[in-house]
Coordinates of C-alpha atoms in Angstrom, one line a residue:
X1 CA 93.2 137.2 188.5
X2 CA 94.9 136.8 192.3
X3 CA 97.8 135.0 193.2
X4 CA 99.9 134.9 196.2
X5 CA 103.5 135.8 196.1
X6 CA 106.4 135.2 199.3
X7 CA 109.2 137.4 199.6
X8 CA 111.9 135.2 201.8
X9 CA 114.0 137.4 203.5
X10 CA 116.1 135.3 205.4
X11 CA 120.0 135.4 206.4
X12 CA 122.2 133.8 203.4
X13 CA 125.0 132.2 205.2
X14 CA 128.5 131.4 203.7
X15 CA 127.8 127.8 203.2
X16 CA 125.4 127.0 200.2
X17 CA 124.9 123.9 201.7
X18 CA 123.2 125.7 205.1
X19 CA 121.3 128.2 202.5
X20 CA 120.0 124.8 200.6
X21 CA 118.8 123.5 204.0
X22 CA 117.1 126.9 204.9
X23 CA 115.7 127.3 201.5
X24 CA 113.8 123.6 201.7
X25 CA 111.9 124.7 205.1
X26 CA 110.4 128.4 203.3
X27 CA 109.6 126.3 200.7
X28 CA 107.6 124.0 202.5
X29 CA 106.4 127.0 205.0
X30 CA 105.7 129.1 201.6
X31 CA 103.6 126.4 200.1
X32 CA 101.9 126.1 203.3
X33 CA 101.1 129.6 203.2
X34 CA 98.9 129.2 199.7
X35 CA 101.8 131.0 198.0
X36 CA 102.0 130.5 194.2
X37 CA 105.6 132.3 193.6
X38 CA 108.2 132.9 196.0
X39 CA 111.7 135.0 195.9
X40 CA 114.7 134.6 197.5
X41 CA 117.3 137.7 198.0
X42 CA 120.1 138.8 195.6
X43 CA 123.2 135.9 195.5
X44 CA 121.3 133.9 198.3
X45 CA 123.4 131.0 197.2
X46 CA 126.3 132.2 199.4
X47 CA 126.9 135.2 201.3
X48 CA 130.7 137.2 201.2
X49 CA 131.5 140.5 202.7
X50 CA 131.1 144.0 200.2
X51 CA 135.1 143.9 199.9
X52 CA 135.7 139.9 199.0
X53 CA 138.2 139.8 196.5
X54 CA 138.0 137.9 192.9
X55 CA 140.3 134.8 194.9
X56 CA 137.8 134.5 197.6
X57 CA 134.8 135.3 195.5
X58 CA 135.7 132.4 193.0
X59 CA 135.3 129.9 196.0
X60 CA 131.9 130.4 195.5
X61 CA 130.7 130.1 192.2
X62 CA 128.3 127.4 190.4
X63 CA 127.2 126.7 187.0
X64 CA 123.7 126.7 186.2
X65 CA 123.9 122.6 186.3
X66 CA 125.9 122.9 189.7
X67 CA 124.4 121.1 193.0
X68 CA 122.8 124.3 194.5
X69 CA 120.5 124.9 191.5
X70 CA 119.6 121.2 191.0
X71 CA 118.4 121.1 194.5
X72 CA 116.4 124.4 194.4
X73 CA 114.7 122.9 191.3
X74 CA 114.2 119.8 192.4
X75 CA 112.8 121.9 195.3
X76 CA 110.2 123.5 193.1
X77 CA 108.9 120.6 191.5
X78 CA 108.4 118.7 194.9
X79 CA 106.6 121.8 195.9
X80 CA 105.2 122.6 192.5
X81 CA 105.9 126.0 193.6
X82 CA 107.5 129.3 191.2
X83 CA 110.9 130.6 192.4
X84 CA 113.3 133.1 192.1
X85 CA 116.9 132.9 193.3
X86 CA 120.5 134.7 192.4
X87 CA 123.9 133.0 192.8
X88 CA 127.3 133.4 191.7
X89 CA 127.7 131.9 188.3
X90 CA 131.1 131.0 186.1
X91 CA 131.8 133.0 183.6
X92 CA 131.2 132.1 180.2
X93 CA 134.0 134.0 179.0
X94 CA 137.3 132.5 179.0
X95 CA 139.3 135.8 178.6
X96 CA 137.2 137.0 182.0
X97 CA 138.0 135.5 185.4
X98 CA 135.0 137.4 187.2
X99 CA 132.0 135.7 188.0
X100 CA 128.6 136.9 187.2
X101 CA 125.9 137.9 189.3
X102 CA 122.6 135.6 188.2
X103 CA 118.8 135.0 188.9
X104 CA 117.1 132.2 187.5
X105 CA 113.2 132.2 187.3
X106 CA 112.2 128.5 187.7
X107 CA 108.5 127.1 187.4
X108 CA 106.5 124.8 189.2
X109 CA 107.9 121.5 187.5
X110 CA 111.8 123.0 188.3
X111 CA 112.5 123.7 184.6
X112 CA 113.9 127.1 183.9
X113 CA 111.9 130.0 182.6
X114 CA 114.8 132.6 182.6
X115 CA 118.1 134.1 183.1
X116 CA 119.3 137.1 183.9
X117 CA 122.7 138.5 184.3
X118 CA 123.0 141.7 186.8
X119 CA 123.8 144.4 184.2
X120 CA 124.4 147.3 186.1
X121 CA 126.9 146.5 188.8
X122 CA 126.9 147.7 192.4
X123 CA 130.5 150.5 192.1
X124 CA 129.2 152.9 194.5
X125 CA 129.4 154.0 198.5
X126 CA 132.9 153.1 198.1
X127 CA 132.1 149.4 196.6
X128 CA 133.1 148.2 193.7
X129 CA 131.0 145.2 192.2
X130 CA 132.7 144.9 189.1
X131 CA 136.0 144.0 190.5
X132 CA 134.8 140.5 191.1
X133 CA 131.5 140.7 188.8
X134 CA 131.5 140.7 185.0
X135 CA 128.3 142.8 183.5
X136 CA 125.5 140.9 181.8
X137 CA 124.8 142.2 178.2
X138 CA 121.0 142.3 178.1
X139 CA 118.2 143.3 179.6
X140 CA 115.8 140.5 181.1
X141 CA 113.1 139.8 179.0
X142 CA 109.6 139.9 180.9
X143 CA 108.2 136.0 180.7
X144 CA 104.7 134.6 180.8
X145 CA 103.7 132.9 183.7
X146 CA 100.8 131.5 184.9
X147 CA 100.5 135.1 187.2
X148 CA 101.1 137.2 184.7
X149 CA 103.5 138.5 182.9
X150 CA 106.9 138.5 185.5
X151 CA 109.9 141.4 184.6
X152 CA 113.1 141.6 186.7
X153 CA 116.2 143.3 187.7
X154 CA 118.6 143.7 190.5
X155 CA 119.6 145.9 193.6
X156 CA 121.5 148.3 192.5
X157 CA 119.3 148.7 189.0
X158 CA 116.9 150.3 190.9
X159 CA 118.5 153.5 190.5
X160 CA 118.6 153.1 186.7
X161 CA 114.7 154.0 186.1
X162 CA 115.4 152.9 182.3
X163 CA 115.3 149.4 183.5
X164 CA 112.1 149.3 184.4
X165 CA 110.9 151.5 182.0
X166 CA 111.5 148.3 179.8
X167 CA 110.1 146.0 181.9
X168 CA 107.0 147.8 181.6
X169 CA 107.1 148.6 178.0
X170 CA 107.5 144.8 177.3
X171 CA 104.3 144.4 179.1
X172 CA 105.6 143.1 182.5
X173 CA 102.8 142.7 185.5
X174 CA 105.0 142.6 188.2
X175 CA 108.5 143.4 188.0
X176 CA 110.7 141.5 190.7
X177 CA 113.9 142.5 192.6
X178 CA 116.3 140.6 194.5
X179 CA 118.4 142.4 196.8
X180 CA 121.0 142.7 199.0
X181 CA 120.7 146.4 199.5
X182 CA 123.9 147.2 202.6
X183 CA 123.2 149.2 205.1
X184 CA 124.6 153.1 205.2
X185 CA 123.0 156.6 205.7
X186 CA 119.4 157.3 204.2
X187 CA 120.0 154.2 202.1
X188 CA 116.5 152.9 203.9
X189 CA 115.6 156.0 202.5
X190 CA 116.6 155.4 198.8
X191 CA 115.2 151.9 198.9
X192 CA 111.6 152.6 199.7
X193 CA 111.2 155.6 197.7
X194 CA 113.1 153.8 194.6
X195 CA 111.0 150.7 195.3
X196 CA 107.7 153.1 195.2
X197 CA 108.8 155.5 192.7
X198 CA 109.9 152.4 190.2
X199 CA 106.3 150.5 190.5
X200 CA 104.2 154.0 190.1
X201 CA 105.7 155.7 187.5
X202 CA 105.4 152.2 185.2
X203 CA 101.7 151.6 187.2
X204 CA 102.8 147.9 188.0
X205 CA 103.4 145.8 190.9
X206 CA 107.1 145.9 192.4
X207 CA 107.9 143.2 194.5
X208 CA 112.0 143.7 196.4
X209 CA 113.2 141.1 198.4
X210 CA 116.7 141.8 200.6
X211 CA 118.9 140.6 202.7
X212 CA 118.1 140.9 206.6
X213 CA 120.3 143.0 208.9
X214 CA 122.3 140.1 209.5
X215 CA 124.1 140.2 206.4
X216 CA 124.3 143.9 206.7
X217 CA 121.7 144.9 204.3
X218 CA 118.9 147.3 205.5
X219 CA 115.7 144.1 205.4
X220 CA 112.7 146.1 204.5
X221 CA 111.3 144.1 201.7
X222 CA 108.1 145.2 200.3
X223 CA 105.6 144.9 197.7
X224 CA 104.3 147.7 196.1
X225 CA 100.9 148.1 194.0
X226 CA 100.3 150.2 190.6
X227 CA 99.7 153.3 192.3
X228 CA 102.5 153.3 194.5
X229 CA 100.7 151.6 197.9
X230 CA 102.8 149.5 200.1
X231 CA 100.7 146.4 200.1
X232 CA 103.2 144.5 202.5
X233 CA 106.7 145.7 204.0
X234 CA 109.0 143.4 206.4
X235 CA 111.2 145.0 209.0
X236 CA 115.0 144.4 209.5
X237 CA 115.3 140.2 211.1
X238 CA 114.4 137.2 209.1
X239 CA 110.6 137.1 207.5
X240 CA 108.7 135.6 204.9
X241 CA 106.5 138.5 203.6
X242 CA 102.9 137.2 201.8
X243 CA 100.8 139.5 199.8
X244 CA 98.1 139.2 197.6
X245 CA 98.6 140.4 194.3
X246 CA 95.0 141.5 192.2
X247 CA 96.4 141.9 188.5
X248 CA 93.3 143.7 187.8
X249 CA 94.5 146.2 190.0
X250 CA 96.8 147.4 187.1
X251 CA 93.9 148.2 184.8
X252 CA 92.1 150.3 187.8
X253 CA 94.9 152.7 188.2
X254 CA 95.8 153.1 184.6
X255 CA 91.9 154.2 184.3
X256 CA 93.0 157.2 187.0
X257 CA 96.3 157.5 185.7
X258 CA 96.8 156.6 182.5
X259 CA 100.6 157.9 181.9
X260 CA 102.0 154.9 180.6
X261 CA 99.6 155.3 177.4
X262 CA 100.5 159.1 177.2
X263 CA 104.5 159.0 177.1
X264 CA 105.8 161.2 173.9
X265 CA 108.7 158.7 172.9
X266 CA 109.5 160.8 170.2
X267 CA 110.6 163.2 172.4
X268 CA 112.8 161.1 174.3

């Protein structure tokens, strides 16, 4: 089967009340478009600077039954379109005054499908996530969906090819990423070979969506097919990215490469 996915890569401001305003019009643009699924970045919700601290960073956190996420579902179902999109939640945890670093998958009638908590936190290039950010305890677990079966992680997790690894291995299409990958040297680099490497080494579809250079992230999102083919790539500024996603297409790779049926786990 084809569907058509939307990768919004579009500036996340520091008011979520400007990001909810921004996020109605892709919506509507996106739907326009004939797409089926769209993603929004990593924490689109609100944007703070790589070295906000846990005071300023708790001035912008939600539940999961806050305002924000009510509109974007209420979005969805106006739209009756799929959508991915991270914000900053509060912590479940009342011994833990971080905040954690969430995506919610949300269908087509703005009920929720899943949650995921960022596992692996970003404390690298002289960042450190987890002084603001408390780690999620569990993998996201790959959901049926109307396109297929939809896997995800985050950013940073990229570099963690185990994570994928288990997207895949629980039988995930399409694995999705939201970003907000910062800019820095050969980082452009690391995101398109990740990106490729993560999507043809598991022979499914990788779809990353980041933050433009405004918000000093590198831009660049891309989807990538089973056998490692850039189908679609944006450049640095504000874009909504549309590609055409052939499931089948897994099945015709795995015929020419057929690794994922010939790992030893035993070994490993």
């Amino acid at each position: 089967m084809k569907f058509k996915l939307a990768l919004a890569q579009v500036e996340s401001k520091k008011s979520a009340g400007k990001n909810l305003a921004a996020a109605a019009k892709i919506i509507e643009k996106a739907k326009q478009k004939g797409a089926q699924l769209l993603v929004f970045p990593e924490l689109f919700m609100s944007s703070l600077p790589p070295d906000a601290d846990l005071t300023q960073t708790q001035q912008h956190v939600e539940s999961i039954n806050g305002p924000f996420v009510t509109a974007m579902r209420e979005l969805a179902d106006r739209w009756q379109l799929w959508l991915v999109f991270g914000f900053r939640e509060q912590n479940a945890s009342v011994s833990d005054s971080r905040v954690q670093n969430t995506v919610l998958v949300v269908d087509e009638a703005g009920e929720i499908q899943g949650v995921y908590h960022k596992t692996h936190l970003y404390d690298a290039f002289g960042t450190q996530e987890s002084a603001t950010v408390a780690p999620g305890n569990k993998l996201f677990e790959p959901i049926k969906t109307p396109f297929g079966k939809i896997g995800l992680f985050v950013c940073y997790e990229l570099r963690f090819p185990e994570i994928a690894r288990y997207q895949a291995l629980h039988e995930a299409d399409l694995i999705i990423v939201p970003a907000a990958w910062y800019q820095g040297k050969q980082k452009l680099n690391h995101w398109q070979t990740l990106v490729t490497a993560r999507a043809l080494e598991n022979t499914v579809f990788v779809a990353a969506c980041d933050l433009p250079a405004t918000n000093q992230c590198i831009g660049h999102s891309l989807v990538v097919d089973p056998a490692g083919e850039i189908l679609q790539q944006a450049g640095t500024q504000d874009q909504m990215l549309l590609a055409t996603i052939d499931l089948q297409r897994i099945s015709q790779v795995r015929q020419f490469l057929p690794a994922a049926n010939q790992r030893r786990a035993e070994l490993y």
